[in-house]
Amino acid sequence: MKNHFRLLRSSFLALRAAWKGALPAVLIPGADAAAAVRSMSDAGLVRVVDALSAVARAVGALQVLVAGEVARRSRPELGAEGLAKVQGFSSPAALLAASAGASVGDVTALIAVGEATAGRESFTGERMPSKHPFVEAALAAGAISVAAAAM
């Protein structure tokens, strides 16, 4: 988990540096984000796009972890005691969609990737790797997006 937060922090710092570096030396005080973006050079704007994409991948990796755990705590065998049901939702996807302001379909990939990349436990309680450890590692490193992981 520390790696996920380290990745998120470094991605935000890189975005901040890219943003500041893309701005002209003089920017009208009080300019909004749209005005700042319009004032960026082409090269600066591309650096900001790359940095924003890295932040999105880092956030996506954390969302996958959380979505997988929400699904685990809401599994059908828990019935009315499952997390989603206790919170008043029909499914983990409904809970996540309501929180994200997204559709159930939009969060389905988060849950699928979260379940496929979650660590497992044997019948004896031994920790086992996920079903897809290479995808898990690539997500945690910010190398791939949730959409790529879902494929």
Tab-separated table of C-alpha atoms in Angstrom:
chain	number	residue	atom	x	y	z
A	1	MET	CA	0.000	0.000	0.000
A	2	LYS	CA	2.891	2.356	0.725
A	3	ASN	CA	3.960	2.015	-2.900
A	4	HIS	CA	0.532	3.151	-4.068
A	5	PHE	CA	0.684	6.296	-1.957
A	6	ARG	CA	4.303	6.938	-2.947
A	7	LEU	CA	3.276	6.650	-6.599
A	8	LEU	CA	0.319	8.967	-6.084
A	9	ARG	CA	2.450	11.548	-4.271
A	10	SER	CA	5.241	11.486	-6.849
A	11	SER	CA	2.679	11.729	-9.665
A	12	PHE	CA	1.097	14.807	-8.078
A	13	LEU	CA	4.503	16.409	-7.554
A	14	ALA	CA	5.411	15.725	-11.180
A	15	LEU	CA	2.088	17.255	-12.276
A	16	ARG	CA	2.772	20.348	-10.178
A	17	ALA	CA	6.237	20.731	-11.692
A	18	ALA	CA	4.936	20.164	-15.231
A	19	TRP	CA	2.143	22.683	-14.694
A	20	LYS	CA	4.456	25.350	-13.297
A	21	GLY	CA	7.027	24.695	-16.018
A	22	ALA	CA	4.420	24.985	-18.770
A	23	LEU	CA	3.245	28.433	-17.703
A	24	PRO	CA	4.723	31.609	-19.191
A	25	ALA	CA	6.970	33.747	-17.010
A	26	VAL	CA	4.153	36.251	-16.569
A	27	LEU	CA	0.600	35.099	-16.020
A	28	ILE	CA	-2.271	37.447	-15.267
A	29	PRO	CA	-2.937	37.273	-11.514
A	30	GLY	CA	-6.166	35.469	-10.709
A	31	ALA	CA	-6.209	33.637	-14.033
A	32	ASP	CA	-8.356	30.519	-13.947
A	33	ALA	CA	-7.194	27.063	-15.011
A	34	ALA	CA	-8.589	27.468	-18.528
A	35	ALA	CA	-6.633	30.702	-19.043
A	36	ALA	CA	-3.498	29.055	-17.678
A	37	VAL	CA	-3.873	26.098	-20.052
A	38	ARG	CA	-4.418	28.412	-23.022
A	39	SER	CA	-1.183	30.226	-22.155
A	40	MET	CA	0.953	27.044	-22.138
A	41	SER	CA	3.394	26.279	-24.899
A	42	ASP	CA	2.754	23.177	-26.988
A	43	ALA	CA	5.642	21.307	-25.326
A	44	GLY	CA	4.476	22.408	-21.877
A	45	LEU	CA	0.916	21.309	-22.582
A	46	VAL	CA	2.142	17.849	-23.663
A	47	ARG	CA	4.160	17.536	-20.435
A	48	VAL	CA	1.013	18.409	-18.452
A	49	VAL	CA	-1.005	15.819	-20.394
A	50	ASP	CA	1.614	13.169	-19.587
A	51	ALA	CA	1.689	14.160	-15.909
A	52	LEU	CA	-2.113	14.128	-15.647
A	53	SER	CA	-2.168	10.676	-17.216
A	54	ALA	CA	0.317	9.441	-14.606
A	55	VAL	CA	-1.885	10.849	-11.824
A	56	ALA	CA	-4.932	9.145	-13.361
A	57	ARG	CA	-3.095	5.786	-13.447
A	58	ALA	CA	-2.017	6.183	-9.803
A	59	VAL	CA	-5.570	7.042	-8.731
A	60	GLY	CA	-6.901	4.139	-10.792
A	61	ALA	CA	-4.557	1.712	-9.046
A	62	LEU	CA	-5.930	2.806	-5.668
A	63	GLN	CA	-9.507	2.658	-6.931
A	64	VAL	CA	-8.900	-0.940	-8.033
A	65	LEU	CA	-7.681	-1.889	-4.559
A	66	VAL	CA	-10.666	-0.263	-2.914
A	67	ALA	CA	-13.204	-1.642	-5.404
A	68	GLY	CA	-11.871	-5.159	-4.933
A	69	GLU	CA	-12.196	-4.866	-1.168
A	70	VAL	CA	-15.704	-3.403	-1.387
A	71	ALA	CA	-16.674	-6.363	-3.581
A	72	ARG	CA	-15.055	-8.834	-1.161
A	73	ARG	CA	-16.930	-7.345	1.787
A	74	SER	CA	-20.165	-7.372	-0.213
A	75	ARG	CA	-20.034	-10.925	-1.567
A	76	PRO	CA	-23.413	-12.625	-1.950
A	77	GLU	CA	-22.868	-15.200	0.811
A	78	LEU	CA	-22.856	-12.357	3.347
A	79	GLY	CA	-26.451	-11.541	2.437
A	80	ALA	CA	-27.891	-8.541	4.253
A	81	GLU	CA	-24.693	-8.262	6.297
A	82	GLY	CA	-22.581	-7.443	3.227
A	83	LEU	CA	-21.070	-3.966	3.073
A	84	ALA	CA	-23.092	-2.744	0.085
A	85	LYS	CA	-26.388	-3.998	1.531
A	86	VAL	CA	-25.673	-2.490	4.959
A	87	GLN	CA	-24.998	0.827	3.222
A	88	GLY	CA	-28.339	0.591	1.393
A	89	PHE	CA	-27.095	-0.497	-2.032
A	90	SER	CA	-28.111	-3.529	-4.057
A	91	SER	CA	-24.534	-4.363	-5.060
A	92	PRO	CA	-20.933	-3.256	-4.634
A	93	ALA	CA	-21.099	-1.746	-8.124
A	94	ALA	CA	-24.094	0.369	-7.111
A	95	LEU	CA	-22.242	1.610	-4.007
A	96	LEU	CA	-19.115	2.508	-6.006
A	97	ALA	CA	-21.127	4.103	-8.828
A	98	ALA	CA	-23.046	6.300	-6.396
A	99	SER	CA	-19.822	7.453	-4.776
A	100	ALA	CA	-18.092	8.141	-8.088
A	101	GLY	CA	-21.084	9.763	-9.756
A	102	ALA	CA	-20.660	7.159	-12.485
A	103	SER	CA	-22.720	4.379	-13.992
A	104	VAL	CA	-22.673	0.821	-12.677
A	105	GLY	CA	-21.098	-0.180	-15.981
A	106	ASP	CA	-18.264	2.306	-15.452
A	107	VAL	CA	-17.256	0.774	-12.120
A	108	THR	CA	-17.611	-2.842	-13.200
A	109	ALA	CA	-14.073	-2.812	-14.626
A	110	LEU	CA	-12.723	-1.504	-11.305
A	111	ILE	CA	-14.322	-4.411	-9.477
A	112	ALA	CA	-13.203	-7.008	-12.044
A	113	VAL	CA	-9.607	-5.785	-11.996
A	114	GLY	CA	-9.695	-5.430	-8.204
A	115	GLU	CA	-10.812	-9.022	-7.796
A	116	ALA	CA	-8.332	-10.345	-10.370
A	117	THR	CA	-5.351	-8.536	-8.835
A	118	ALA	CA	-6.159	-9.002	-5.134
A	119	GLY	CA	-3.895	-11.207	-3.076
A	120	ARG	CA	-5.444	-14.535	-2.143
A	121	GLU	CA	-5.459	-16.826	0.848
A	122	SER	CA	-5.218	-20.615	0.809
A	123	PHE	CA	-7.509	-22.845	2.860
A	124	THR	CA	-4.738	-22.988	5.471
A	125	GLY	CA	-4.512	-19.186	5.683
A	126	GLU	CA	-1.301	-18.912	3.670
A	127	ARG	CA	-0.941	-15.684	1.624
A	128	MET	CA	-0.863	-16.365	-2.098
A	129	PRO	CA	-0.217	-14.055	-5.055
A	130	SER	CA	-3.072	-12.687	-7.108
A	131	LYS	CA	-4.390	-14.516	-10.147
A	132	HIS	CA	-2.616	-11.937	-12.317
A	133	PRO	CA	0.539	-10.792	-10.476
A	134	PHE	CA	2.094	-9.081	-13.497
A	135	VAL	CA	-1.007	-6.955	-14.049
A	136	GLU	CA	-1.079	-6.190	-10.325
A	137	ALA	CA	2.565	-5.067	-10.433
A	138	ALA	CA	2.050	-2.940	-13.548
A	139	LEU	CA	-0.941	-1.200	-11.952
A	140	ALA	CA	0.943	-0.582	-8.711
A	141	ALA	CA	3.849	0.898	-10.679
A	142	GLY	CA	1.529	3.205	-12.625
A	143	ALA	CA	2.606	1.596	-15.887
A	144	ILE	CA	-0.914	0.731	-17.086
A	145	SER	CA	-4.410	2.117	-16.704
A	146	VAL	CA	-7.448	0.348	-15.310
A	147	ALA	CA	-8.772	-0.012	-18.863
A	148	ALA	CA	-5.548	-1.709	-19.972
A	149	ALA	CA	-5.590	-3.948	-16.913
A	150	ALA	CA	-9.172	-4.960	-17.627
A	151	MET	CA	-8.188	-6.230	-21.040
